[in-house]
PDB file of C-alpha atoms in Angstrom:
ATOM      1  CA  MET A   1     -70.858  43.961  27.797  1.00 63.00           C
ATOM      2  CA  ILE A   2     -73.508  41.528  28.171  1.00 72.00           C
ATOM      3  CA  GLY A   3     -76.185  41.217  25.786  1.00 76.00           C
ATOM      4  CA  SER A   4     -80.198  42.215  26.073  1.00 79.00           C
ATOM      5  CA  ALA A   5     -81.309  38.854  26.632  1.00 81.00           C
ATOM      6  CA  ASP A   6     -78.741  38.356  29.791  1.00 82.00           C
ATOM      7  CA  PHE A   7     -79.422  41.802  31.043  1.00 82.00           C
ATOM      8  CA  LEU A   8     -83.079  41.003  31.098  1.00 84.00           C
ATOM      9  CA  ALA A   9     -82.743  37.708  32.670  1.00 83.00           C
ATOM     10  CA  LEU A  10     -80.391  39.373  35.571  1.00 85.00           C
ATOM     11  CA  GLN A  11     -83.155  41.985  35.815  1.00 82.00           C
ATOM     12  CA  LYS A  12     -85.795  39.281  36.427  1.00 84.00           C
ATOM     13  CA  LEU A  13     -83.516  37.211  38.782  1.00 83.00           C
ATOM     14  CA  LEU A  14     -83.070  40.251  40.811  1.00 84.00           C
ATOM     15  CA  GLN A  15     -86.543  41.345  41.036  1.00 84.00           C
ATOM     16  CA  ASP A  16     -87.781  37.985  41.802  1.00 83.00           C
ATOM     17  CA  ARG A  17     -85.169  37.092  44.617  1.00 80.00           C
ATOM     18  CA  CYS A  18     -84.811  40.301  46.081  1.00 78.00           C
ATOM     19  CA  GLY A  19     -86.970  42.785  44.828  1.00 78.00           C
ATOM     20  CA  MET A  20     -83.976  44.955  43.320  1.00 79.00           C
ATOM     21  CA  GLN A  21     -85.073  46.949  40.101  1.00 77.00           C
ATOM     22  CA  LEU A  22     -82.093  46.893  37.985  1.00 80.00           C
ATOM     23  CA  THR A  23     -82.865  49.420  35.465  1.00 78.00           C
ATOM     24  CA  SER A  24     -80.834  50.169  32.113  1.00 76.00           C
ATOM     25  CA  ASP A  25     -79.036  53.102  33.227  1.00 72.00           C
ATOM     26  CA  LYS A  26     -77.354  50.737  35.789  1.00 74.00           C
ATOM     27  CA  LEU A  27     -76.182  48.507  33.075  1.00 75.00           C
ATOM     28  CA  TYR A  28     -72.623  49.996  33.824  1.00 74.00           C
ATOM     29  CA  LEU A  29     -72.531  48.604  37.169  1.00 75.00           C
ATOM     30  CA  VAL A  30     -72.965  44.715  35.819  1.00 80.00           C
ATOM     31  CA  ALA A  31     -69.418  44.393  34.682  1.00 79.00           C
ATOM     32  CA  SER A  32     -67.543  46.168  37.477  1.00 80.00           C
ATOM     33  CA  ARG A  33     -69.739  44.231  40.158  1.00 82.00           C
ATOM     34  CA  LEU A  34     -69.860  40.825  38.479  1.00 85.00           C
ATOM     35  CA  GLY A  35     -66.467  40.708  36.965  1.00 85.00           C
ATOM     36  CA  PRO A  36     -64.820  39.892  40.414  1.00 85.00           C
ATOM     37  CA  VAL A  37     -67.386  37.154  40.709  1.00 82.00           C
ATOM     38  CA  ALA A  38     -66.720  35.616  37.533  1.00 86.00           C
ATOM     39  CA  LEU A  39     -63.022  35.511  38.327  1.00 86.00           C
ATOM     40  CA  LYS A  40     -63.559  33.944  41.683  1.00 85.00           C
ATOM     41  CA  LEU A  41     -65.839  31.158  40.009  1.00 84.00           C
ATOM     42  CA  GLY A  42     -62.924  30.653  37.535  1.00 86.00           C
ATOM     43  CA  LEU A  43     -64.809  32.051  34.628  1.00 85.00           C
ATOM     44  CA  LYS A  44     -63.226  34.110  31.963  1.00 85.00           C
ATOM     45  CA  SER A  45     -65.864  36.798  31.771  1.00 87.00           C
ATOM     46  CA  VAL A  46     -68.973  38.259  32.880  1.00 87.00           C
ATOM     47  CA  ILE A  47     -70.437  36.758  29.703  1.00 87.00           C
ATOM     48  CA  ASP A  48     -69.365  33.472  30.666  1.00 87.00           C
ATOM     49  CA  LEU A  49     -71.060  33.837  34.124  1.00 87.00           C
ATOM     50  CA  MET A  50     -74.395  34.773  32.546  1.00 85.00           C
ATOM     51  CA  THR A  51     -74.418  32.055  30.309  1.00 86.00           C
ATOM     52  CA  GLU A  52     -73.681  29.877  33.520  1.00 84.00           C
ATOM     53  CA  LEU A  53     -76.381  31.400  35.192  1.00 82.00           C
ATOM     54  CA  ARG A  54     -78.584  30.751  32.680  1.00 80.00           C
ATOM     55  CA  VAL A  55     -77.697  27.169  31.861  1.00 80.00           C
ATOM     56  CA  ARG A  56     -77.018  26.009  35.201  1.00 79.00           C
ATOM     57  CA  PRO A  57     -78.289  28.389  37.816  1.00 80.00           C
ATOM     58  CA  ARG A  58     -76.570  26.780  40.843  1.00 82.00           C
ATOM     59  CA  GLU A  59     -77.851  28.259  44.328  1.00 83.00           C
ATOM     60  CA  ASN A  60     -74.119  29.456  44.930  1.00 80.00           C
ATOM     61  CA  LEU A  61     -73.764  31.003  41.883  1.00 84.00           C
ATOM     62  CA  VAL A  62     -77.207  32.693  42.258  1.00 84.00           C
ATOM     63  CA  THR A  63     -76.465  33.902  45.770  1.00 83.00           C
ATOM     64  CA  ALA A  64     -72.852  35.459  44.634  1.00 83.00           C
ATOM     65  CA  VAL A  65     -74.521  37.301  41.856  1.00 83.00           C
ATOM     66  CA  ILE A  66     -77.095  38.833  44.306  1.00 81.00           C
ATOM     67  CA  GLU A  67     -74.817  39.691  47.017  1.00 80.00           C
ATOM     68  CA  ALA A  68     -72.314  41.460  44.254  1.00 80.00           C
ATOM     69  CA  MET A  69     -75.307  43.371  42.959  1.00 78.00           C
ATOM     70  CA  VAL A  70     -77.087  44.639  45.769  1.00 78.00           C
ATOM     71  CA  THR A  71     -75.993  48.188  47.365  1.00 68.00           C
ATOM     72  CA  HIS A  72     -74.423  47.972  50.738  1.00 68.00           C
ATOM     73  CA  GLU A  73     -73.761  51.382  51.254  1.00 72.00           C
ATOM     74  CA  SER A  74     -73.845  52.372  54.993  1.00 87.00           C
ATOM     75  CA  LEU A  75     -72.710  54.809  57.526  1.00 92.00           C
ATOM     76  CA  PHE A  76     -73.174  55.727  61.352  1.00 97.00           C
ATOM     77  CA  PHE A  77     -76.050  57.505  62.284  1.00 96.00           C
ATOM     78  CA  ARG A  78     -77.347  58.243  58.563  1.00 93.00           C
ATOM     79  CA  ASP A  79     -79.597  60.962  58.815  1.00 91.00           C
ATOM     80  CA  LEU A  80     -79.598  62.020  62.532  1.00 93.00           C
ATOM     81  CA  LYS A  81     -83.386  62.804  62.857  1.00 94.00           C
ATOM     82  CA  PRO A  82     -84.623  59.211  63.216  1.00 96.00           C
ATOM     83  CA  PHE A  83     -82.292  58.371  66.310  1.00 98.00           C
ATOM     84  CA  GLU A  84     -83.411  61.584  67.491  1.00 96.00           C
ATOM     85  CA  GLN A  85     -87.109  60.666  67.455  1.00 97.00           C
ATOM     86  CA  MET A  86     -86.490  57.448  68.652  1.00 98.00           C
ATOM     87  CA  SER A  87     -84.772  58.902  71.613  1.00 97.00           C
ATOM     88  CA  ARG A  88     -86.854  61.927  72.220  1.00 96.00           C
ATOM     89  CA  ILE A  89     -90.520  60.766  71.470  1.00 96.00           C
ATOM     90  CA  VAL A  90     -90.686  56.848  70.928  1.00 97.00           C
ATOM     91  CA  LEU A  91     -88.638  55.155  73.638  1.00 98.00           C
ATOM     92  CA  PRO A  92     -89.837  57.338  76.373  1.00 97.00           C
ATOM     93  CA  ASP A  93     -93.613  56.353  75.712  1.00 96.00           C
ATOM     94  CA  MET A  94     -92.885  52.682  75.026  1.00 98.00           C
ATOM     95  CA  MET A  95     -90.797  52.522  78.186  1.00 97.00           C
ATOM     96  CA  ARG A  96     -93.677  53.817  80.299  1.00 97.00           C
ATOM     97  CA  SER A  97     -96.007  51.359  78.539  1.00 97.00           C
ATOM     98  CA  ARG A  98     -93.744  48.394  79.092  1.00 97.00           C
ATOM     99  CA  ALA A  99     -92.522  49.274  82.743  1.00 96.00           C
ATOM    100  CA  SER A 100     -93.305  46.024  83.975  1.00 96.00           C
ATOM    101  CA  ALA A 101     -91.646  43.974  81.357  1.00 96.00           C
ATOM    102  CA  LYS A 102     -88.597  46.346  80.902  1.00 97.00           C
ATOM    103  CA  LYS A 103     -87.876  44.780  77.347  1.00 98.00           C
ATOM    104  CA  LEU A 104     -87.621  46.521  74.036  1.00 98.00           C
ATOM    105  CA  ARG A 105     -86.997  44.855  70.716  1.00 99.00           C
ATOM    106  CA  ILE A 106     -85.808  46.644  67.601  1.00 99.00           C
ATOM    107  CA  TRP A 107     -85.338  45.472  64.142  1.00 99.00           C
ATOM    108  CA  SER A 108     -82.795  46.956  61.658  1.00 99.00           C
ATOM    109  CA  ALA A 109     -83.789  45.769  58.304  1.00 97.00           C
ATOM    110  CA  ALA A 110     -81.339  45.533  55.584  1.00 94.00           C
ATOM    111  CA  CYS A 111     -78.723  46.396  57.990  1.00 96.00           C
ATOM    112  CA  SER A 112     -75.664  45.998  55.570  1.00 93.00           C
ATOM    113  CA  SER A 113     -72.487  45.885  57.469  1.00 94.00           C
ATOM    114  CA  GLY A 114     -73.977  46.955  60.778  1.00 97.00           C
ATOM    115  CA  GLN A 115     -73.493  50.587  61.055  1.00 97.00           C
ATOM    116  CA  GLU A 116     -77.416  51.379  61.937  1.00 98.00           C
ATOM    117  CA  PRO A 117     -77.966  48.586  64.487  1.00 98.00           C
ATOM    118  CA  TYR A 118     -74.627  49.774  66.229  1.00 99.00           C
ATOM    119  CA  SER A 119     -75.869  53.159  65.705  1.00 98.00           C
ATOM    120  CA  ILE A 120     -79.206  52.584  67.503  1.00 99.00           C
ATOM    121  CA  ALA A 121     -77.074  50.477  70.384  1.00 99.00           C
ATOM    122  CA  MET A 122     -74.942  53.633  71.065  1.00 98.00           C
ATOM    123  CA  GLN A 123     -77.988  55.930  71.300  1.00 98.00           C
ATOM    124  CA  ILE A 124     -79.711  53.952  73.712  1.00 98.00           C
ATOM    125  CA  ARG A 125     -76.604  53.576  75.874  1.00 97.00           C
ATOM    126  CA  GLU A 126     -75.913  57.354  75.839  1.00 97.00           C
ATOM    127  CA  ASP A 127     -79.771  58.387  76.417  1.00 97.00           C
ATOM    128  CA  PHE A 128     -81.016  55.608  78.493  1.00 96.00           C
ATOM    129  CA  SER A 129     -78.204  53.802  80.662  1.00 91.00           C
ATOM    130  CA  HIS A 130     -79.728  55.356  83.659  1.00 90.00           C
ATOM    131  CA  HIS A 131     -82.544  53.014  83.335  1.00 92.00           C
ATOM    132  CA  PRO A 132     -81.075  49.969  84.804  1.00 90.00           C
ATOM    133  CA  GLY A 133     -82.823  46.522  84.532  1.00 94.00           C
ATOM    134  CA  TRP A 134     -83.838  47.102  80.899  1.00 97.00           C
ATOM    135  CA  ARG A 135     -83.403  44.331  78.177  1.00 97.00           C
ATOM    136  CA  TRP A 136     -82.658  45.725  74.603  1.00 98.00           C
ATOM    137  CA  GLU A 137     -82.661  43.401  71.774  1.00 98.00           C
ATOM    138  CA  ILE A 138     -81.368  45.059  68.274  1.00 99.00           C
ATOM    139  CA  VAL A 139     -81.478  42.434  65.421  1.00 99.00           C
ATOM    140  CA  GLY A 140     -79.968  43.612  62.047  1.00 98.00           C
ATOM    141  CA  THR A 141     -80.784  41.534  59.219  1.00 98.00           C
ATOM    142  CA  ASP A 142     -79.468  41.672  55.489  1.00 95.00           C
ATOM    143  CA  ILE A 143     -79.859  39.042  52.471  1.00 90.00           C
ATOM    144  CA  SER A 144     -75.581  38.695  52.428  1.00 88.00           C
ATOM    145  CA  ASP A 145     -74.134  36.109  54.553  1.00 89.00           C
ATOM    146  CA  PRO A 146     -70.613  38.027  54.186  1.00 89.00           C
ATOM    147  CA  ILE A 147     -71.804  41.433  54.532  1.00 91.00           C
ATOM    148  CA  LEU A 148     -73.418  40.047  57.736  1.00 95.00           C
ATOM    149  CA  ALA A 149     -70.158  38.455  58.896  1.00 95.00           C
ATOM    150  CA  ARG A 150     -68.609  41.831  58.520  1.00 93.00           C
ATOM    151  CA  ALA A 151     -71.290  43.198  60.719  1.00 97.00           C
ATOM    152  CA  GLY A 152     -71.067  40.476  63.387  1.00 97.00           C
ATOM    153  CA  SER A 153     -67.419  41.012  64.180  1.00 97.00           C
ATOM    154  CA  GLY A 154     -67.646  44.796  64.909  1.00 97.00           C
ATOM    155  CA  ALA A 155     -64.789  45.754  63.288  1.00 97.00           C
ATOM    156  CA  PHE A 156     -64.419  48.917  61.059  1.00 96.00           C
ATOM    157  CA  SER A 157     -62.103  50.593  59.289  1.00 94.00           C
ATOM    158  CA  THR A 158     -60.893  54.144  59.732  1.00 93.00           C
ATOM    159  CA  PHE A 159     -62.905  55.340  56.760  1.00 92.00           C
ATOM    160  CA  GLU A 160     -65.892  53.863  57.909  1.00 94.00           C
ATOM    161  CA  THR A 161     -65.559  55.290  61.489  1.00 95.00           C
ATOM    162  CA  GLY A 162     -65.045  58.559  59.971  1.00 93.00           C
ATOM    163  CA  ARG A 163     -68.660  58.544  58.165  1.00 92.00           C
ATOM    164  CA  GLY A 164     -71.032  59.731  60.845  1.00 94.00           C
ATOM    165  CA  LEU A 165     -69.155  59.248  64.055  1.00 96.00           C
ATOM    166  CA  SER A 166     -67.824  61.928  66.080  1.00 96.00           C
ATOM    167  CA  PRO A 167     -64.522  61.823  67.793  1.00 95.00           C
ATOM    168  CA  GLU A 168     -66.353  61.558  71.181  1.00 97.00           C
ATOM    169  CA  ARG A 169     -68.509  58.790  70.239  1.00 98.00           C
ATOM    170  CA  LEU A 170     -65.499  57.036  68.554  1.00 97.00           C
ATOM    171  CA  ALA A 171     -63.606  57.186  71.867  1.00 97.00           C
ATOM    172  CA  ARG A 172     -66.670  56.222  74.049  1.00 98.00           C
ATOM    173  CA  HIS A 173     -67.976  53.045  72.076  1.00 98.00           C
ATOM    174  CA  PHE A 174     -64.898  51.831  70.017  1.00 98.00           C
ATOM    175  CA  LEU A 175     -61.591  50.205  70.894  1.00 98.00           C
ATOM    176  CA  PRO A 176     -58.685  50.684  68.339  1.00 96.00           C
ATOM    177  CA  ILE A 177     -57.602  47.847  66.561  1.00 94.00           C
ATOM    178  CA  PRO A 178     -53.906  48.669  65.827  1.00 88.00           C
ATOM    179  CA  GLY A 179     -53.187  49.367  61.959  1.00 83.00           C
ATOM    180  CA  HIS A 180     -56.734  48.126  61.287  1.00 85.00           C
ATOM    181  CA  GLY A 181     -59.269  50.504  62.244  1.00 94.00           C
ATOM    182  CA  HIS A 182     -61.481  49.969  65.544  1.00 97.00           C
ATOM    183  CA  ARG A 183     -64.010  47.563  66.888  1.00 98.00           C
ATOM    184  CA  VAL A 184     -67.135  48.270  68.875  1.00 98.00           C
ATOM    185  CA  THR A 185     -66.968  47.665  72.673  1.00 98.00           C
ATOM    186  CA  ASP A 186     -68.641  44.638  73.948  1.00 98.00           C
ATOM    187  CA  ALA A 187     -70.995  46.617  75.830  1.00 97.00           C
ATOM    188  CA  VAL A 188     -72.633  47.870  72.405  1.00 98.00           C
ATOM    189  CA  ARG A 189     -71.806  44.594  70.831  1.00 98.00           C
ATOM    190  CA  SER A 190     -73.868  42.679  73.458  1.00 97.00           C
ATOM    191  CA  MET A 191     -76.957  44.591  72.495  1.00 98.00           C
ATOM    192  CA  VAL A 192     -76.992  43.516  68.823  1.00 99.00           C
ATOM    193  CA  SER A 193     -77.339  40.295  66.994  1.00 98.00           C
ATOM    194  CA  PHE A 194     -77.458  39.482  63.158  1.00 98.00           C
ATOM    195  CA  GLN A 195     -79.474  37.102  61.199  1.00 98.00           C
ATOM    196  CA  ARG A 196     -79.967  36.611  57.645  1.00 95.00           C
ATOM    197  CA  HIS A 197     -83.292  37.603  56.182  1.00 96.00           C
ATOM    198  CA  ASN A 198     -84.979  38.603  52.814  1.00 94.00           C
ATOM    199  CA  LEU A 199     -87.531  41.436  53.232  1.00 95.00           C
ATOM    200  CA  LEU A 200     -89.608  39.373  50.745  1.00 94.00           C
ATOM    201  CA  GLU A 201     -89.916  36.402  52.830  1.00 94.00           C
ATOM    202  CA  PRO A 202     -92.182  35.953  55.921  1.00 96.00           C
ATOM    203  CA  ALA A 203     -90.225  37.126  59.212  1.00 97.00           C
ATOM    204  CA  ALA A 204     -92.295  35.327  61.716  1.00 97.00           C
ATOM    205  CA  HIS A 205     -89.019  33.487  62.907  1.00 97.00           C
ATOM    206  CA  LEU A 206     -87.627  36.837  63.939  1.00 98.00           C
ATOM    207  CA  GLY A 207     -90.416  37.489  66.461  1.00 98.00           C
ATOM    208  CA  GLN A 208     -92.126  40.769  67.397  1.00 98.00           C
ATOM    209  CA  PHE A 209     -90.707  44.220  67.291  1.00 99.00           C
ATOM    210  CA  ASP A 210     -91.508  47.511  68.996  1.00 99.00           C
ATOM    211  CA  ILE A 211     -89.416  49.702  66.391  1.00 99.00           C
ATOM    212  CA  VAL A 212     -88.278  48.870  63.036  1.00 99.00           C
ATOM    213  CA  PHE A 213     -85.742  50.756  60.897  1.00 98.00           C
ATOM    214  CA  CYS A 214     -86.155  49.913  57.125  1.00 97.00           C
ATOM    215  CA  ARG A 215     -84.430  53.194  55.487  1.00 95.00           C
ATOM    216  CA  ASN A 216     -83.239  53.609  52.160  1.00 88.00           C
ATOM    217  CA  VAL A 217     -84.198  50.135  50.811  1.00 89.00           C
ATOM    218  CA  LEU A 218     -87.391  50.613  49.646  1.00 90.00           C
ATOM    219  CA  ILE A 219     -86.408  53.067  46.812  1.00 86.00           C
ATOM    220  CA  TYR A 220     -85.034  50.130  45.067  1.00 84.00           C
ATOM    221  CA  PHE A 221     -88.334  48.406  45.106  1.00 88.00           C
ATOM    222  CA  ASP A 222     -91.302  48.708  42.772  1.00 88.00           C
ATOM    223  CA  ALA A 223     -94.677  49.460  44.225  1.00 90.00           C
ATOM    224  CA  PRO A 224     -95.790  45.953  44.370  1.00 92.00           C
ATOM    225  CA  THR A 225     -92.907  44.856  45.912  1.00 91.00           C
ATOM    226  CA  LYS A 226     -92.948  47.771  48.453  1.00 93.00           C
ATOM    227  CA  ALA A 227     -96.096  46.640  49.669  1.00 95.00           C
ATOM    228  CA  ARG A 228     -95.264  43.228  49.784  1.00 94.00           C
ATOM    229  CA  ALA A 229     -92.368  44.003  52.108  1.00 96.00           C
ATOM    230  CA  LEU A 230     -94.434  46.501  53.972  1.00 97.00           C
ATOM    231  CA  ASP A 231     -97.079  43.828  54.756  1.00 97.00           C
ATOM    232  CA  LEU A 232     -94.406  41.349  55.915  1.00 98.00           C
ATOM    233  CA  ILE A 233     -92.958  44.053  58.127  1.00 98.00           C
ATOM    234  CA  ALA A 234     -96.365  45.102  59.519  1.00 97.00           C
ATOM    235  CA  ARG A 235     -97.159  41.427  60.521  1.00 97.00           C
ATOM    236  CA  GLN A 236     -93.853  41.638  63.070  1.00 98.00           C
ATOM    237  CA  MET A 237     -94.768  44.822  64.830  1.00 98.00           C
ATOM    238  CA  ALA A 238     -96.069  45.241  67.934  1.00 98.00           C
ATOM    239  CA  PRO A 239     -99.721  47.017  68.068  1.00 96.00           C
ATOM    240  CA  ASP A 240     -98.231  50.097  69.054  1.00 96.00           C
ATOM    241  CA  GLY A 241     -95.171  49.883  67.154  1.00 97.00           C
ATOM    242  CA  VAL A 242     -93.314  52.442  65.201  1.00 98.00           C
ATOM    243  CA  LEU A 243     -91.791  52.159  61.651  1.00 98.00           C
ATOM    244  CA  PHE A 244     -89.001  54.620  60.516  1.00 98.00           C
ATOM    245  CA  LEU A 245     -88.321  54.977  57.014  1.00 96.00           C
ATOM    246  CA  GLY A 246     -85.749  56.752  54.983  1.00 91.00           C
ATOM    247  CA  SER A 247     -86.119  60.244  53.913  1.00 85.00           C
ATOM    248  CA  ALA A 248     -86.370  59.057  50.019  1.00 83.00           C
ATOM    249  CA  ASP A 249     -88.859  56.298  50.664  1.00 87.00           C
ATOM    250  CA  SER A 250     -92.213  57.131  49.817  1.00 83.00           C
ATOM    251  CA  ILE A 251     -95.367  54.771  50.438  1.00 87.00           C
ATOM    252  CA  ILE A 252     -97.862  57.176  49.405  1.00 84.00           C
ATOM    253  CA  GLY A 253    -100.508  55.063  47.285  1.00 89.00           C
ATOM    254  CA  VAL A 254     -98.518  51.861  47.956  1.00 91.00           C
ATOM    255  CA  THR A 255    -100.001  50.619  51.253  1.00 93.00           C
ATOM    256  CA  THR A 256    -102.582  51.059  53.750  1.00 92.00           C
ATOM    257  CA  ARG A 257    -101.105  49.094  56.600  1.00 94.00           C
ATOM    258  CA  PHE A 258     -99.216  52.027  58.047  1.00 95.00           C
ATOM    259  CA  ALA A 259    -100.130  55.676  58.868  1.00 92.00           C
ATOM    260  CA  PRO A 260     -97.589  58.576  59.010  1.00 91.00           C
ATOM    261  CA  HIS A 261     -97.065  60.334  62.354  1.00 90.00           C
ATOM    262  CA  PRO A 262     -98.975  63.480  62.124  1.00 85.00           C
ATOM    263  CA  GLN A 263     -95.935  65.527  63.323  1.00 83.00           C
ATOM    264  CA  GLU A 264     -92.941  63.426  62.604  1.00 89.00           C
ATOM    265  CA  ARG A 265     -91.801  63.215  59.189  1.00 87.00           C
ATOM    266  CA  GLY A 266     -90.344  59.706  58.358  1.00 90.00           C
ATOM    267  CA  MET A 267     -92.565  57.892  61.510  1.00 95.00           C
ATOM    268  CA  PHE A 268     -95.127  55.726  60.847  1.00 96.00           C
ATOM    269  CA  ARG A 269     -97.387  53.378  62.961  1.00 95.00           C
ATOM    270  CA  LEU A 270     -99.898  50.484  62.062  1.00 95.00           C
ATOM    271  CA  ALA A 271    -102.927  51.898  60.570  1.00 91.00           C
ATOM    272  CA  PRO A 272    -106.094  51.041  62.683  1.00 84.00           C
ATOM    273  CA  ALA A 273    -107.246  48.339  60.509  1.00 65.00           C
ATOM    274  CA  ALA A 274    -103.975  46.635  60.589  1.00 47.00           C
ATOM    275  CA  PRO A 275    -103.877  43.227  62.309  1.00 52.00           C
ATOM    276  CA  MET A 276    -101.939  42.459  65.257  1.00 52.00           C
ATOM    277  CA  ALA A 277     -98.163  40.904  64.767  1.00 55.00           C
ATOM    278  CA  ARG A 278     -97.691  37.335  64.641  1.00 56.00           C
ATOM    279  CA  THR A 279     -94.979  36.004  66.880  1.00 53.00           C
ATOM    280  CA  ALA A 280     -92.384  33.336  66.185  1.00 49.00           C
TER     281      ALA A 280
END
């Protein structure tokens, strides 16, 4: 087990680089998650890894530690309500207001291995395929390059497709990979792209978005870090854009950039005083 000084150093690293709060009750995670990193780097133990991190904090070492410690839990159609709200309320209104451009951009922030952006694409194909000529751009971002590589492959194990996908959706939107699970169809895959992005850094290079999903990530941030992330998200949203947060994400008293939808829980719009988005 690492000492208190190393644990404090790890806490600071995660807080500074990606906003993650590593509380003392999560000490047990350090050995299980950083042990494989130490072995991969040819170090004898997590203690040696922490010493190396403190003495020679090379960027590849820092990145490997962050990627190992960040939670990548994800599943398809997690909490069905946001997808239903998007399809029933948000998209019909936006399609009317964008009838001439026929283009909508959706950002899945902290998308992990891609289940959320692919779920968004599936929902759109199911409910709006009878609207020809529309361009749908769904951008999934995450801080981890290895996890983004997995997401970009569109391949998922039988265990992963069994979490959140009905048999009907699996048959409609996936092709079997003999002995290795399933892969999303080209029709779904073509709607989604992936980029590396840290939510605590400016996102102007991503462009402007009409809808943003940022669910179940703010719970790992303290209040100032939440405010910073939400401010950066707000800068990339269209004036009438919609933000979806997770059921456990609370922004009360954290930011004035967003106002909750009066009838729909978990949906937020830019507050009237918020400035217009900056495009790349």
